[in-house]
Amino acid sequence: MFSEARGHLENSKSDFSEKINDSFGDSIVREVYEPIENDIQKLGFAWDEAEVRKMEIMALLMELRTIL
């Protein structure tokens, strides 16, 4: 789900690091890009967990429909 955003961010980070190759650029990478990367990774984990829960709910609904 978030692979496209992750790819765009990685490209942006690489371009930025190549163009601004100094301590300022390094601090921007650490303080801006890396936290965003972490957030995207967490969103991916949350999405995957939500998909698992959704499948569990769908299975329960099917079971309830069978009972009714």
Tab-separated table of N, CA, C and O in Angstrom:
chain	number	residue	atom	x	y	z
A	1	MET	N	0.815	-1.192	0.000
A	1	MET	CA	0.000	0.000	0.000
A	1	MET	C	0.861	1.260	0.000
A	1	MET	O	0.566	2.206	-0.690
A	2	PHE	N	1.913	1.260	0.774
A	2	PHE	CA	2.744	2.453	0.914
A	2	PHE	C	4.055	2.361	0.139
A	2	PHE	O	4.928	3.200	0.312
A	3	SER	N	4.176	1.368	-0.710
A	3	SER	CA	5.437	1.179	-1.435
A	3	SER	C	5.733	2.338	-2.391
A	3	SER	O	6.891	2.736	-2.543
A	4	GLU	N	4.701	2.883	-3.008
A	4	GLU	CA	4.921	4.012	-3.928
A	4	GLU	C	5.425	5.231	-3.159
A	4	GLU	O	6.383	5.886	-3.577
A	5	ALA	N	4.797	5.527	-2.036
A	5	ALA	CA	5.235	6.660	-1.216
A	5	ALA	C	6.655	6.434	-0.702
A	5	ALA	O	7.474	7.355	-0.685
A	6	ARG	N	6.931	5.198	-0.309
A	6	ARG	CA	8.270	4.854	0.178
A	6	ARG	C	9.308	5.066	-0.925
A	6	ARG	O	10.390	5.596	-0.689
A	7	GLY	N	8.963	4.661	-2.139
A	7	GLY	CA	9.870	4.833	-3.271
A	7	GLY	C	10.121	6.295	-3.596
A	7	GLY	O	11.271	6.697	-3.836
A	8	HIS	N	9.059	7.093	-3.596
A	8	HIS	CA	9.217	8.531	-3.858
A	8	HIS	C	10.079	9.193	-2.792
A	8	HIS	O	10.939	10.025	-3.100
A	9	LEU	N	9.848	8.816	-1.554
A	9	LEU	CA	10.629	9.394	-0.464
A	9	LEU	C	12.095	9.004	-0.584
A	9	LEU	O	12.982	9.842	-0.398
A	10	GLU	N	12.361	7.752	-0.913
A	10	GLU	CA	13.744	7.288	-1.064
A	10	GLU	C	14.446	8.022	-2.201
A	10	GLU	O	15.604	8.433	-2.070
A	11	ASN	N	13.734	8.224	-3.322
A	11	ASN	CA	14.306	8.980	-4.440
A	11	ASN	C	14.599	10.417	-4.035
A	11	ASN	O	15.656	10.959	-4.361
A	12	SER	N	13.663	11.032	-3.332
A	12	SER	CA	13.854	12.402	-2.881
A	12	SER	C	15.034	12.499	-1.928
A	12	SER	O	15.860	13.413	-2.025
A	13	LYS	N	15.116	11.555	-1.018
A	13	LYS	CA	16.219	11.532	-0.052
A	13	LYS	C	17.561	11.379	-0.765
A	13	LYS	O	18.532	12.091	-0.441
A	14	SER	N	17.633	10.488	-1.727
A	14	SER	CA	18.873	10.276	-2.480
A	14	SER	C	19.268	11.521	-3.250
A	14	SER	O	20.434	11.936	-3.220
A	15	ASP	N	18.295	12.116	-3.951
A	15	ASP	CA	18.581	13.343	-4.701
A	15	ASP	C	19.066	14.449	-3.783
A	15	ASP	O	20.046	15.138	-4.079
A	16	PHE	N	18.381	14.607	-2.658
A	16	PHE	CA	18.758	15.649	-1.709
A	16	PHE	C	20.169	15.400	-1.172
A	16	PHE	O	20.986	16.321	-1.110
A	17	SER	N	20.453	14.166	-0.801
A	17	SER	CA	21.765	13.833	-0.238
A	17	SER	C	22.882	14.071	-1.235
A	17	SER	O	23.981	14.492	-0.848
A	18	GLU	N	22.617	13.804	-2.507
A	18	GLU	CA	23.625	14.039	-3.543
A	18	GLU	C	23.872	15.524	-3.761
A	18	GLU	O	25.010	15.945	-3.964
A	19	LYS	N	22.810	16.320	-3.711
A	19	LYS	CA	22.936	17.749	-3.989
A	19	LYS	C	23.435	18.534	-2.785
A	19	LYS	O	24.169	19.507	-2.932
A	20	ILE	N	23.010	18.167	-1.604
A	20	ILE	CA	23.396	18.875	-0.382
A	20	ILE	C	24.240	17.915	0.451
A	20	ILE	O	23.773	17.287	1.385
A	21	ASN	N	25.491	17.792	0.072
A	21	ASN	CA	26.371	16.813	0.694
A	21	ASN	C	27.268	17.503	1.728
A	21	ASN	O	28.458	17.687	1.524
A	22	ASP	N	26.647	17.910	2.832
A	22	ASP	CA	27.390	18.530	3.925
A	22	ASP	C	26.678	18.232	5.240
A	22	ASP	O	25.716	17.470	5.271
A	23	SER	N	27.137	18.835	6.309
A	23	SER	CA	26.533	18.541	7.619
A	23	SER	C	25.083	19.018	7.690
A	23	SER	O	24.255	18.385	8.350
A	24	PHE	N	24.769	20.119	7.013
A	24	PHE	CA	23.390	20.585	6.977
A	24	PHE	C	22.500	19.536	6.304
A	24	PHE	O	21.430	19.187	6.814
A	25	GLY	N	22.943	19.040	5.160
A	25	GLY	CA	22.184	18.019	4.449
A	25	GLY	C	22.013	16.760	5.281
A	25	GLY	O	20.938	16.157	5.309
A	26	ASP	N	23.095	16.382	5.980
A	26	ASP	CA	23.006	15.199	6.836
A	26	ASP	C	21.983	15.400	7.952
A	26	ASP	O	21.246	14.475	8.299
A	27	SER	N	21.940	16.605	8.519
A	27	SER	CA	20.976	16.854	9.593
A	27	SER	C	19.536	16.829	9.065
A	27	SER	O	18.637	16.346	9.749
A	28	ILE	N	19.324	17.313	7.854
A	28	ILE	CA	17.989	17.268	7.255
A	28	ILE	C	17.576	15.814	7.027
A	28	ILE	O	16.429	15.433	7.310
A	29	VAL	N	18.504	15.008	6.548
A	29	VAL	CA	18.204	13.585	6.334
A	29	VAL	C	17.819	12.936	7.660
A	29	VAL	O	16.821	12.221	7.751
A	30	ARG	N	18.602	13.195	8.707
A	30	ARG	CA	18.329	12.591	10.017
A	30	ARG	C	17.045	13.106	10.641
A	30	ARG	O	16.284	12.341	11.238
A	31	GLU	N	16.794	14.401	10.529
A	31	GLU	CA	15.680	15.012	11.251
A	31	GLU	C	14.378	15.077	10.452
A	31	GLU	O	13.312	15.287	11.045
A	32	VAL	N	14.452	14.930	9.139
A	32	VAL	CA	13.244	15.021	8.319
A	32	VAL	C	12.959	13.696	7.599
A	32	VAL	O	11.901	13.096	7.806
A	33	TYR	N	13.898	13.268	6.778
A	33	TYR	CA	13.643	12.069	5.965
A	33	TYR	C	13.508	10.801	6.802
A	33	TYR	O	12.581	10.019	6.588
A	34	GLU	N	14.419	10.576	7.727
A	34	GLU	CA	14.373	9.339	8.502
A	34	GLU	C	13.116	9.211	9.365
A	34	GLU	O	12.517	8.127	9.404
A	35	PRO	N	12.668	10.282	10.046
A	35	PRO	CA	11.396	10.148	10.779
A	35	PRO	C	10.198	9.849	9.853
A	35	PRO	O	9.318	9.068	10.219
A	36	ILE	N	10.204	10.443	8.671
A	36	ILE	CA	9.116	10.164	7.729
A	36	ILE	C	9.185	8.713	7.271
A	36	ILE	O	8.153	8.039	7.170
A	37	GLU	N	10.400	8.220	7.007
A	37	GLU	CA	10.552	6.815	6.633
A	37	GLU	C	10.017	5.900	7.732
A	37	GLU	O	9.320	4.916	7.444
A	38	ASN	N	10.331	6.231	8.969
A	38	ASN	CA	9.837	5.439	10.103
A	38	ASN	C	8.312	5.479	10.183
A	38	ASN	O	7.674	4.455	10.450
A	39	ASP	N	7.746	6.659	9.958
A	39	ASP	CA	6.284	6.783	9.994
A	39	ASP	C	5.625	5.965	8.887
A	39	ASP	O	4.605	5.300	9.118
A	40	ILE	N	6.213	5.991	7.693
A	40	ILE	CA	5.657	5.208	6.591
A	40	ILE	C	5.747	3.718	6.907
A	40	ILE	O	4.812	2.957	6.631
A	41	GLN	N	6.846	3.313	7.511
A	41	GLN	CA	6.984	1.908	7.883
A	41	GLN	C	5.921	1.522	8.918
A	41	GLN	O	5.283	0.470	8.808
A	42	LYS	N	5.703	2.379	9.905
A	42	LYS	CA	4.672	2.115	10.913
A	42	LYS	C	3.282	2.067	10.289
A	42	LYS	O	2.447	1.238	10.663
A	43	LEU	N	3.025	2.965	9.342
A	43	LEU	CA	1.739	2.945	8.638
A	43	LEU	C	1.558	1.638	7.877
A	43	LEU	O	0.454	1.075	7.853
A	44	GLY	N	2.628	1.151	7.278
A	44	GLY	CA	2.557	-0.124	6.576
A	44	GLY	C	2.218	-1.270	7.510
A	44	GLY	O	1.385	-2.127	7.188
A	45	PHE	N	2.853	-1.279	8.687
A	45	PHE	CA	2.553	-2.316	9.671
A	45	PHE	C	1.097	-2.215	10.143
A	45	PHE	O	0.417	-3.232	10.274
A	46	ALA	N	0.648	-0.993	10.389
A	46	ALA	CA	-0.737	-0.792	10.829
A	46	ALA	C	-1.715	-1.242	9.747
A	46	ALA	O	-2.747	-1.860	10.045
A	47	TRP	N	-1.404	-0.947	8.502
A	47	TRP	CA	-2.267	-1.361	7.387
A	47	TRP	C	-2.351	-2.882	7.324
A	47	TRP	O	-3.437	-3.446	7.161
A	48	ASP	N	-1.197	-3.530	7.431
A	48	ASP	CA	-1.183	-4.991	7.381
A	48	ASP	C	-1.998	-5.597	8.524
A	48	ASP	O	-2.746	-6.557	8.321
A	49	GLU	N	-1.862	-5.017	9.697
A	49	GLU	CA	-2.630	-5.498	10.843
A	49	GLU	C	-4.130	-5.287	10.624
A	49	GLU	O	-4.946	-6.155	10.942
A	50	ALA	N	-4.480	-4.154	10.060
A	50	ALA	CA	-5.890	-3.871	9.777
A	50	ALA	C	-6.443	-4.864	8.754
A	50	ALA	O	-7.595	-5.304	8.872
A	51	GLU	N	-5.644	-5.221	7.774
A	51	GLU	CA	-6.086	-6.201	6.782
A	51	GLU	C	-6.330	-7.563	7.429
A	51	GLU	O	-7.311	-8.242	7.096
A	52	VAL	N	-5.467	-7.952	8.357
A	52	VAL	CA	-5.656	-9.219	9.069
A	52	VAL	C	-6.948	-9.166	9.876
A	52	VAL	O	-7.755	-10.105	9.856
A	53	ARG	N	-7.155	-8.065	10.590
A	53	ARG	CA	-8.382	-7.917	11.388
A	53	ARG	C	-9.622	-7.948	10.495
A	53	ARG	O	-10.647	-8.528	10.849
A	54	LYS	N	-9.519	-7.310	9.344
A	54	LYS	CA	-10.636	-7.293	8.404
A	54	LYS	C	-10.990	-8.715	7.974
A	54	LYS	O	-12.175	-9.088	7.926
A	55	MET	N	-9.972	-9.504	7.679
A	55	MET	CA	-10.219	-10.890	7.278
A	55	MET	C	-10.839	-11.687	8.424
A	55	MET	O	-11.733	-12.513	8.192
A	56	GLU	N	-10.405	-11.436	9.648
A	56	GLU	CA	-10.995	-12.108	10.808
A	56	GLU	C	-12.471	-11.746	10.950
A	56	GLU	O	-13.315	-12.615	11.214
A	57	ILE	N	-12.790	-10.490	10.780
A	57	ILE	CA	-14.177	-10.026	10.877
A	57	ILE	C	-15.023	-10.639	9.769
A	57	ILE	O	-16.149	-11.083	10.004
A	58	MET	N	-14.460	-10.688	8.563
A	58	MET	CA	-15.201	-11.284	7.445
A	58	MET	C	-15.479	-12.764	7.720
A	58	MET	O	-16.571	-13.254	7.428
A	59	ALA	N	-14.515	-13.462	8.298
A	59	ALA	CA	-14.715	-14.875	8.625
A	59	ALA	C	-15.812	-15.030	9.677
A	59	ALA	O	-16.660	-15.924	9.581
A	60	LEU	N	-15.803	-14.152	10.677
A	60	LEU	CA	-16.847	-14.205	11.705
A	60	LEU	C	-18.229	-13.902	11.105
A	60	LEU	O	-19.222	-14.527	11.481
A	61	LEU	N	-18.297	-12.958	10.203
A	61	LEU	CA	-19.568	-12.638	9.556
A	61	LEU	C	-20.091	-13.822	8.751
A	61	LEU	O	-21.287	-14.119	8.767
A	62	MET	N	-19.187	-14.499	8.073
A	62	MET	CA	-19.602	-15.688	7.310
A	62	MET	C	-20.137	-16.762	8.260
A	62	MET	O	-21.150	-17.410	7.966
A	63	GLU	N	-19.478	-16.917	9.385
A	63	GLU	CA	-19.926	-17.906	10.373
A	63	GLU	C	-21.294	-17.521	10.929
A	63	GLU	O	-22.179	-18.380	11.077
A	64	LEU	N	-21.486	-16.255	11.225
A	64	LEU	CA	-22.778	-15.797	11.719
A	64	LEU	C	-23.883	-15.996	10.682
A	64	LEU	O	-25.003	-16.389	11.027
A	65	ARG	N	-23.586	-15.727	9.444
A	65	ARG	CA	-24.578	-15.927	8.390
A	65	ARG	C	-24.953	-17.401	8.260
A	65	ARG	O	-26.113	-17.723	7.982
A	66	THR	N	-23.973	-18.251	8.461
A	66	THR	CA	-24.246	-19.690	8.412
A	66	THR	C	-25.165	-20.102	9.557
A	66	THR	O	-26.070	-20.920	9.373
A	67	ILE	N	-24.946	-19.528	10.720
A	67	ILE	CA	-25.766	-19.849	11.886
A	67	ILE	C	-27.198	-19.355	11.691
A	67	ILE	O	-28.152	-20.041	12.036
A	68	LEU	N	-27.305	-18.157	11.131
A	68	LEU	CA	-28.647	-17.574	10.943
A	68	LEU	C	-29.340	-18.247	9.781
A	68	LEU	O	-30.469	-18.422	9.663
